[in-house]
Short mmCIF file of C-alpha atoms in Angstrom, two decimals:
data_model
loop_
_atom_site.label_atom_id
_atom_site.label_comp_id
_atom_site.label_asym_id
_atom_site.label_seq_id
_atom_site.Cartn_x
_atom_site.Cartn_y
_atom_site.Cartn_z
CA UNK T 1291 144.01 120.20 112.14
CA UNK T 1292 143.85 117.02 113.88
CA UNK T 1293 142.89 113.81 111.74
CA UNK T 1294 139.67 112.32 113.03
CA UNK T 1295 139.31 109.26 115.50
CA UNK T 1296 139.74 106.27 114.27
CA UNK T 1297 136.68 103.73 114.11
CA UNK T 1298 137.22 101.42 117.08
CA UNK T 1299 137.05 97.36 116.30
CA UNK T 1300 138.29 98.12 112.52
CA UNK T 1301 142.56 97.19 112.52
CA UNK T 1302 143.04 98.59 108.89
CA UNK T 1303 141.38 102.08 110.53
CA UNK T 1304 142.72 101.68 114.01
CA UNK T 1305 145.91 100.57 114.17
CA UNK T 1306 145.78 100.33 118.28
CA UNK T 1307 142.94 97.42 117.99
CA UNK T 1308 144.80 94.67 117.93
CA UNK T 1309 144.33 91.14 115.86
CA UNK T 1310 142.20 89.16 119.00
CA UNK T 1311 139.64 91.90 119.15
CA UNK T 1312 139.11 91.76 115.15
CA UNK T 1313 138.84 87.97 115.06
CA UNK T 1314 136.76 87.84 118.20
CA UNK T 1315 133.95 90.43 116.79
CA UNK T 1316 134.51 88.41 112.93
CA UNK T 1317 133.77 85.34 114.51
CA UNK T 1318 131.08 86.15 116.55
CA UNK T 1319 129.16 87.37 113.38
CA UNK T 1320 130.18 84.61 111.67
CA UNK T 1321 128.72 82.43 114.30
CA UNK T 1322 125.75 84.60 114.33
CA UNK T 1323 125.06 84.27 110.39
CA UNK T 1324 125.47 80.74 110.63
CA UNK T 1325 122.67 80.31 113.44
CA UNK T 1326 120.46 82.31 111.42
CA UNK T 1327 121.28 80.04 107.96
CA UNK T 1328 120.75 76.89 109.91
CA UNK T 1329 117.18 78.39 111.66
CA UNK T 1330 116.10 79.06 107.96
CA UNK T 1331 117.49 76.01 105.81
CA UNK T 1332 115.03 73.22 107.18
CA UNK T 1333 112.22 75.24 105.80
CA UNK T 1334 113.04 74.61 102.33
CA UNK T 1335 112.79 78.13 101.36
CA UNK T 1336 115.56 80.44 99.61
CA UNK T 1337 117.80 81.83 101.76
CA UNK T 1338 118.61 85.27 101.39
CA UNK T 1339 120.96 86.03 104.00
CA UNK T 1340 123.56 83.47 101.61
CA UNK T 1341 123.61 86.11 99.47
CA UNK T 1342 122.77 89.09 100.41
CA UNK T 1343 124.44 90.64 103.31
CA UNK T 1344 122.40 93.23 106.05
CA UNK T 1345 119.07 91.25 104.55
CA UNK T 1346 118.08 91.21 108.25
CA UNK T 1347 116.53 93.95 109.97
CA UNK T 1348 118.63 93.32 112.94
CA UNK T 1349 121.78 94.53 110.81
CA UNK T 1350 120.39 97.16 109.20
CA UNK T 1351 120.70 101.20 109.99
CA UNK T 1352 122.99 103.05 112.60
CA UNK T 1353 122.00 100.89 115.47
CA UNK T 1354 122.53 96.78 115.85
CA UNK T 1355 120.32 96.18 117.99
CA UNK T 1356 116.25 96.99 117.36
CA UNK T 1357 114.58 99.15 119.26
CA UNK T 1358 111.61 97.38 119.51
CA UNK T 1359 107.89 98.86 119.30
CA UNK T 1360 106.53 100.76 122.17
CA UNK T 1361 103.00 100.19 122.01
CA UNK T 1362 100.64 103.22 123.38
CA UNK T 1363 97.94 101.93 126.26
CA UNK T 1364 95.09 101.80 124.36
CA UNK T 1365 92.82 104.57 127.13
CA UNK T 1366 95.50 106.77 125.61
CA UNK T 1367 94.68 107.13 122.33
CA UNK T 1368 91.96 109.50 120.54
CA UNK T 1369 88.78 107.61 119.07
CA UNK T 1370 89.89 107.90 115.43
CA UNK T 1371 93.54 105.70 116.93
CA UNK T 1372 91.45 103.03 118.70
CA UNK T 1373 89.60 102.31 115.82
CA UNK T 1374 92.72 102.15 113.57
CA UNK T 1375 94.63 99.71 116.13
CA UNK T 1376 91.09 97.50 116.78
CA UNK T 1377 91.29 97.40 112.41
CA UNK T 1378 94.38 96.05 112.45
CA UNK T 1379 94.31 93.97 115.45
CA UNK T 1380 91.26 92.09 113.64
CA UNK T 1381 92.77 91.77 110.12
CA UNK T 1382 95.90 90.13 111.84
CA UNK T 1383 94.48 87.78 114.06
CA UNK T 1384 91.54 86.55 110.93
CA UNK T 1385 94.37 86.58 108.03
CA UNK T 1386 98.34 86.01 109.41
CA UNK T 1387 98.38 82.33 109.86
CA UNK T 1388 101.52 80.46 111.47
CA UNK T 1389 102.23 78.91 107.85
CA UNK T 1390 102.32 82.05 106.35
CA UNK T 1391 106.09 82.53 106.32
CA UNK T 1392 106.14 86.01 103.42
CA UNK T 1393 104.02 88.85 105.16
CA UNK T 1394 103.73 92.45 103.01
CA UNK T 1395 103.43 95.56 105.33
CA UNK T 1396 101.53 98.49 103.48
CA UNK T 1397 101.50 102.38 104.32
CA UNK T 1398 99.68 104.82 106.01
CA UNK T 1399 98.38 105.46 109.52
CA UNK T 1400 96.64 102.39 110.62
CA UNK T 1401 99.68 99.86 109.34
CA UNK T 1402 101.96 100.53 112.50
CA UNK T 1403 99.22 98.57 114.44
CA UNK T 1404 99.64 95.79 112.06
CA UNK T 1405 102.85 95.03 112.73
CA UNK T 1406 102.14 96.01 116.41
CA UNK T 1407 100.08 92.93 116.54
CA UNK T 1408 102.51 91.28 114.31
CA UNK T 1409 105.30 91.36 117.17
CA UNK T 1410 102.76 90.18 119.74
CA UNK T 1411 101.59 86.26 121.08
CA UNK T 1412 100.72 84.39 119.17
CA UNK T 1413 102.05 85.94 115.85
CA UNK T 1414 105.54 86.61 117.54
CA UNK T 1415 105.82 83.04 117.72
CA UNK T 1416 106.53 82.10 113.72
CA UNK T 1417 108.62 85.63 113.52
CA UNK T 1418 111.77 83.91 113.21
CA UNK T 1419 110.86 82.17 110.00
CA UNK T 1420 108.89 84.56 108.67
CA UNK T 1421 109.90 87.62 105.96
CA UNK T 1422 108.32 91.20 105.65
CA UNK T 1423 108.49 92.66 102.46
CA UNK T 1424 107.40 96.36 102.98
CA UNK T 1425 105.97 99.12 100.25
CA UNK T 1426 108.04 102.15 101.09
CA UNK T 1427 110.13 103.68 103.86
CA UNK T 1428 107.58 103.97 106.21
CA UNK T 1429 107.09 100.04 106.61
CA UNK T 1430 110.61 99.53 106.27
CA UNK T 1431 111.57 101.56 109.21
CA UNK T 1432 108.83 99.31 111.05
CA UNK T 1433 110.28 96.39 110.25
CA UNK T 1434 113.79 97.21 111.01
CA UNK T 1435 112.70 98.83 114.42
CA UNK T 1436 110.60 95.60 115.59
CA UNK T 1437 113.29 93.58 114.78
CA UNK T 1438 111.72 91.49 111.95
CA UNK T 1439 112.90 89.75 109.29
CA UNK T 1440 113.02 92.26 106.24
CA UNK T 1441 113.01 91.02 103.19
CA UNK T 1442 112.12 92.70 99.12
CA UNK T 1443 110.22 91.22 96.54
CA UNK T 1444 112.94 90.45 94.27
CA UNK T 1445 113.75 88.11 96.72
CA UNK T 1446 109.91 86.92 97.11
CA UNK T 1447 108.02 87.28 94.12
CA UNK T 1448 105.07 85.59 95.65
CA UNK T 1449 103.76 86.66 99.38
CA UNK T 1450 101.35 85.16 101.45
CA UNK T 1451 99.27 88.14 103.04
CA UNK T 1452 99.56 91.83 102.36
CA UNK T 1453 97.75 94.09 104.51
CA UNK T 1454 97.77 97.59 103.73
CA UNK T 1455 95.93 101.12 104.54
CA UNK T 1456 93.94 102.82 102.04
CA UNK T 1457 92.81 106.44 101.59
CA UNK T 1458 88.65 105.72 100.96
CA UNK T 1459 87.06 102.36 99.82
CA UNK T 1460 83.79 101.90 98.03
CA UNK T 1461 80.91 99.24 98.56
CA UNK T 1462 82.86 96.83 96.02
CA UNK T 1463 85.75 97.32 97.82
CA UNK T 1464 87.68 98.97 95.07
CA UNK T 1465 90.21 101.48 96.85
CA UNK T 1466 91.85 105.26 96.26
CA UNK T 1467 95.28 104.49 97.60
CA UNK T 1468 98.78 107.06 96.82
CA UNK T 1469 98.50 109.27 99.54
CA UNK T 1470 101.52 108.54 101.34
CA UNK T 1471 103.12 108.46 97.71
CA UNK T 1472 103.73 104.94 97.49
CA UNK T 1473 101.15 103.38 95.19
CA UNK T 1474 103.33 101.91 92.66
CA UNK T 1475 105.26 99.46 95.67
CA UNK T 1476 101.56 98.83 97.59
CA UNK T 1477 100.18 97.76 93.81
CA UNK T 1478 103.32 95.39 93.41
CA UNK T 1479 102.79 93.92 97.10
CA UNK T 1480 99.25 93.93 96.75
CA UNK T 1481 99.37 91.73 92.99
CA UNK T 1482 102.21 89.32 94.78
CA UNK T 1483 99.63 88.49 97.32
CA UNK T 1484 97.55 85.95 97.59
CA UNK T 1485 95.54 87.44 99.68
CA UNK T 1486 95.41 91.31 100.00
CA UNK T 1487 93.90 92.51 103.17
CA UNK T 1488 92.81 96.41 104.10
CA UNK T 1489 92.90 98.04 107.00
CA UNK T 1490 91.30 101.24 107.89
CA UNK T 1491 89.45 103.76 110.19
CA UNK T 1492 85.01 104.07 109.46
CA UNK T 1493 86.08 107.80 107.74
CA UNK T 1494 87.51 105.64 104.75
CA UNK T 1495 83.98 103.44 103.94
CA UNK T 1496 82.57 104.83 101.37
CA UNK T 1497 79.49 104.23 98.81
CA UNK T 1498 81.66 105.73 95.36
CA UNK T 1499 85.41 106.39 95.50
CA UNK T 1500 85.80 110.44 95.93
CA UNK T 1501 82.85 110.89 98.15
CA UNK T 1502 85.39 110.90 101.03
CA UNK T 1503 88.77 111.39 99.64
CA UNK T 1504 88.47 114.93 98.00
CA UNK T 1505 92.32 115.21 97.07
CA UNK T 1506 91.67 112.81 94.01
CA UNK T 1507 93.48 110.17 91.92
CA UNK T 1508 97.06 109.80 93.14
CA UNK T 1509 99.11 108.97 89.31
CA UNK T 1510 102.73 108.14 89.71
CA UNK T 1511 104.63 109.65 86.85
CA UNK T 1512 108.30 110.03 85.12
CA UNK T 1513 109.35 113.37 86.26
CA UNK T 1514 110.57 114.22 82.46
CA UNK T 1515 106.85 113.37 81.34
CA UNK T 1516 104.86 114.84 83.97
CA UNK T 1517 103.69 118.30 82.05
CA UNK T 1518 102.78 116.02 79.10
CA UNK T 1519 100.80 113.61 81.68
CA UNK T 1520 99.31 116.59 83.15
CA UNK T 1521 98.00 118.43 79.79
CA UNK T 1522 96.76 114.60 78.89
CA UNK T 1523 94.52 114.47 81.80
CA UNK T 1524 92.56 117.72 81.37
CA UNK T 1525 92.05 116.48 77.71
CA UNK T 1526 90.59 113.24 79.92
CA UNK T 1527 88.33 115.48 81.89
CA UNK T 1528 90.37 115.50 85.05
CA UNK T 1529 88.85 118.24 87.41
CA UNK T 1530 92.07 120.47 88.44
CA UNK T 1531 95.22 118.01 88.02
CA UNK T 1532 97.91 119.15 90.48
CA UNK T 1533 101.32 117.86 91.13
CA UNK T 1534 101.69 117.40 94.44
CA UNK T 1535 104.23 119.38 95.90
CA UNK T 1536 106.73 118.93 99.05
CA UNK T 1537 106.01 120.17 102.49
CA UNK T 1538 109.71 120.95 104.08
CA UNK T 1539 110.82 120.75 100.81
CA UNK T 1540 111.11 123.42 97.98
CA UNK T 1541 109.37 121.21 94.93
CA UNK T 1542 107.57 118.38 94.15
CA UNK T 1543 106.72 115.47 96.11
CA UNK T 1544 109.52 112.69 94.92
CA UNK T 1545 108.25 108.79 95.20
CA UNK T 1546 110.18 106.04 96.72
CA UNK T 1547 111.32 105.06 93.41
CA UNK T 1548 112.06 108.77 92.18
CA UNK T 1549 109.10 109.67 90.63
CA UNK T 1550 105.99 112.45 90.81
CA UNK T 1551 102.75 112.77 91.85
CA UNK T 1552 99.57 114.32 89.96
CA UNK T 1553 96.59 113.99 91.95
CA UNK T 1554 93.64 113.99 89.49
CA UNK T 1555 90.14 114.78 90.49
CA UNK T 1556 87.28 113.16 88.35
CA UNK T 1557 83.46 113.73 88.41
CA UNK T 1558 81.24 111.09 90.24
CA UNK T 1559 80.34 109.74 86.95
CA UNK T 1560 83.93 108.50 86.25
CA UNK T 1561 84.84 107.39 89.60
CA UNK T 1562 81.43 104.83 89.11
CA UNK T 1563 83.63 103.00 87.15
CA UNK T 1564 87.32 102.76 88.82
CA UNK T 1565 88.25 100.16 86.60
CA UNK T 1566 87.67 102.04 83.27
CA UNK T 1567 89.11 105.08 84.79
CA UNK T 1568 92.13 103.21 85.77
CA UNK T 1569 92.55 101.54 82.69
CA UNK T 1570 92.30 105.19 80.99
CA UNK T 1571 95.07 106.79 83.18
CA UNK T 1572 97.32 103.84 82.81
CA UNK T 1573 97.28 103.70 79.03
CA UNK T 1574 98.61 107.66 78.83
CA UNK T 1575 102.47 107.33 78.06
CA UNK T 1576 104.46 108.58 81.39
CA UNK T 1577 102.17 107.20 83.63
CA UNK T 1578 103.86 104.67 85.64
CA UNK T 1579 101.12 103.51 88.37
CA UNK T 1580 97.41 104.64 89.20
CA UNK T 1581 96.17 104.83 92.98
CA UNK T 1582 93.19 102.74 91.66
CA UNK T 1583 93.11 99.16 93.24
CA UNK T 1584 90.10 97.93 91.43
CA UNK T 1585 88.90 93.71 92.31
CA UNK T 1586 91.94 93.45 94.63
CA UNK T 1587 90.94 93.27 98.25
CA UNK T 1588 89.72 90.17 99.56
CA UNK T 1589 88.34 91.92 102.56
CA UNK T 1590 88.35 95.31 104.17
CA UNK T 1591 88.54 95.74 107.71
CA UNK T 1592 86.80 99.29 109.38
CA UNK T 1593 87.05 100.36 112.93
CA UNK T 1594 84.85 102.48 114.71
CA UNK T 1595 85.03 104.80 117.44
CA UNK T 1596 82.61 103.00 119.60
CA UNK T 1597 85.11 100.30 119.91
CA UNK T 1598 83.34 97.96 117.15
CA UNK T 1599 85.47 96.71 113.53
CA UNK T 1600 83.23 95.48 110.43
CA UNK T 1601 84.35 93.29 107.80
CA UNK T 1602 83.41 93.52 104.30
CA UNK T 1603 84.51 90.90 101.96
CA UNK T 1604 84.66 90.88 98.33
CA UNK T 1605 81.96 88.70 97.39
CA UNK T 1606 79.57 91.16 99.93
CA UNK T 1607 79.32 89.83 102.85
CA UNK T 1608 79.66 92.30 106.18
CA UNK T 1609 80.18 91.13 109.49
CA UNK T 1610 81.31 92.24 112.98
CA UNK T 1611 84.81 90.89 113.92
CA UNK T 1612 86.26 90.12 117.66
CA UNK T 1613 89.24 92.60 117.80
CA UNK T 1614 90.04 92.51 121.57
CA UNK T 1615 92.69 89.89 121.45
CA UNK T 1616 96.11 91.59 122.20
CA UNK T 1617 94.50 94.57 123.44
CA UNK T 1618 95.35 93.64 126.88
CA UNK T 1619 98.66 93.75 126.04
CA UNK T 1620 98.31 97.49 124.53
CA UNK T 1621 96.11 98.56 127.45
CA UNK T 1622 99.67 97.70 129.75
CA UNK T 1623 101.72 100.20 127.18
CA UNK T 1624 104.56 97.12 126.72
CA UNK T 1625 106.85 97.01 124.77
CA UNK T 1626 107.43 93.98 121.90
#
């Protein structure tokens, strides 16, 4: 059997590369680490890339070098994908301001059209000293594949703008979020935020949480603890708890952080009051996180098929929003 290849560039693993090629690839990352220290260290924040090596999404993954986003002409997509991008598009361009330097990217459908707009004038122009802190793999794979800066929230406790899908919201803008199975990082991002913007298609305005979203209440749980949890929330009242199971996979549906997921269906009369609700689920032993986001949105941003996005804010006011800028940029199909 013949030994495998050796890994070219690397003299301890190929013994034919010789000591120029080694020093010339060390120093040109060296050189390349020390531009990016230097870009970040007049901006008086922490810089993560002195400690923490691959914090950048350039260096992170099988490739070096991003992809990049190729964005879909907007005649292409369906209705449902116009409405999603026009969402996003608006929430951007009204929230992400150039001193905003921590940015959280959220989950779900309508997100990859934040960060589309993210990568686009004249967002793409504070990129370079700006961090994305992301809620799950989905948003992390964005990040890295636009080229942004990814950062965690260890590193930033505190984040400027979060914007983030949801699965239904109601007229008080209290949200059912969980099911991508990653409520427990959007709640984090979402309470780091000082301002916590959603994004989603008309289908997800709603009057009462669970007159859209049938599935019910996603709960994050311990996996030892999730039978307990379970036999807890039919002594609640919980119409039909389920733990979600795995599609591709034989078993349940495993969280980001290596948990499970019941999805709990209430009666109208509990899901009047999210916030009790939520503060009943959270107090059973095992549960970790509730898909419940109740007085956290400062706004909510829906788009329609007809092309139009309406903003609802938290203290009631609705408006229409202008969310054509960029779009000529989509409508060519570049890339950014």
């Amino acid at each position: 059997m013949q030994p495998l290849a050796p890994l070219e560039g690397n003299p301890k693993l190929n013994p034919k590369a010789g000591p120029g090629s080694s020093n010339a690839a060390a120093g040109a990352a060296q050189a390349g680490s020390n531009a990016r220290r230097a870009s970040h260290s007049s901006s008086g924040r922490p810089d993560p890339l002195s400690t923490i090596t691959h914090a950048s999404a350039s260096r992170i993954g099988p490739g070096v070098i991003p992809t990049g986003l190729r964005i879909t002409p907007h005649d292409d997509l369906t209705p449902e994908e116009k409405a999603k991008r026009l969402a996003a598009y608006a929430a951007v361009d009204e929230h992400v301001k150039p001193q905003h330097k921590v940015i959280g990217i959220g989950s779900g459908s309508t997100v990859p059209y934040v960060v589309e707009r993210l990568c686009q004038p004249p967002h793409n122009n504070s990129n370079s000293d700006r961090w994305y802190i992301p809620t799950g793999f989905q948003s992390k794979e964005l990040i890295v594949k636009a080229g942004l800066n990814l950062g965690d929230v260890d590193q930033f406790p505190t984040i400027d703008v979060t914007i983030d899908g949801a699965d239904e919201v109601d007229d008080e803008l209290n949200a059912i979020k969980g099911g991508g199975a990653c409520q427990l990082r959007e709640k984090v991002l979402a309470e780091a935020a000082t301002h916590f913007i959603i994004v989603a298609d008309s289908r997800k305005d709603s009057k009462v949480l669970g007159h859209t979203w049938k599935q019910g209440v996603p709960i994050e749980v311990a996996p030892f603890a999730w039978a307990k949890v379970f036999v807890n929330l039919q002594k609640m009242g919980c119409e039909n708890p389920a733990l979600r199971m795995g599609k591709m996979k034989a078993g349940p549906v495993v969280t980001d952080n290596g948990n499970f997921v019941i999805d709990g269906v209430f009666s109208e009369s509990y899901m009047r009051d999210p916030a009790e609700l939520l503060h009943r689920i959270k107090m059973l032993t095992g549960v970790l996180e509730v898909g419940l986001f109740v007085g956290m949105a400062e706004a909510a941003y829906f788009g329609y098929p007809d092309g139009t996005v309406l903003a609802r804010w938290q203290d009631g006011r609705r408006q229409k929003v202008d969310a054509t800028k960029g779009l000529e940029i989509a409508e060519q199909g570049k890339k950014v």
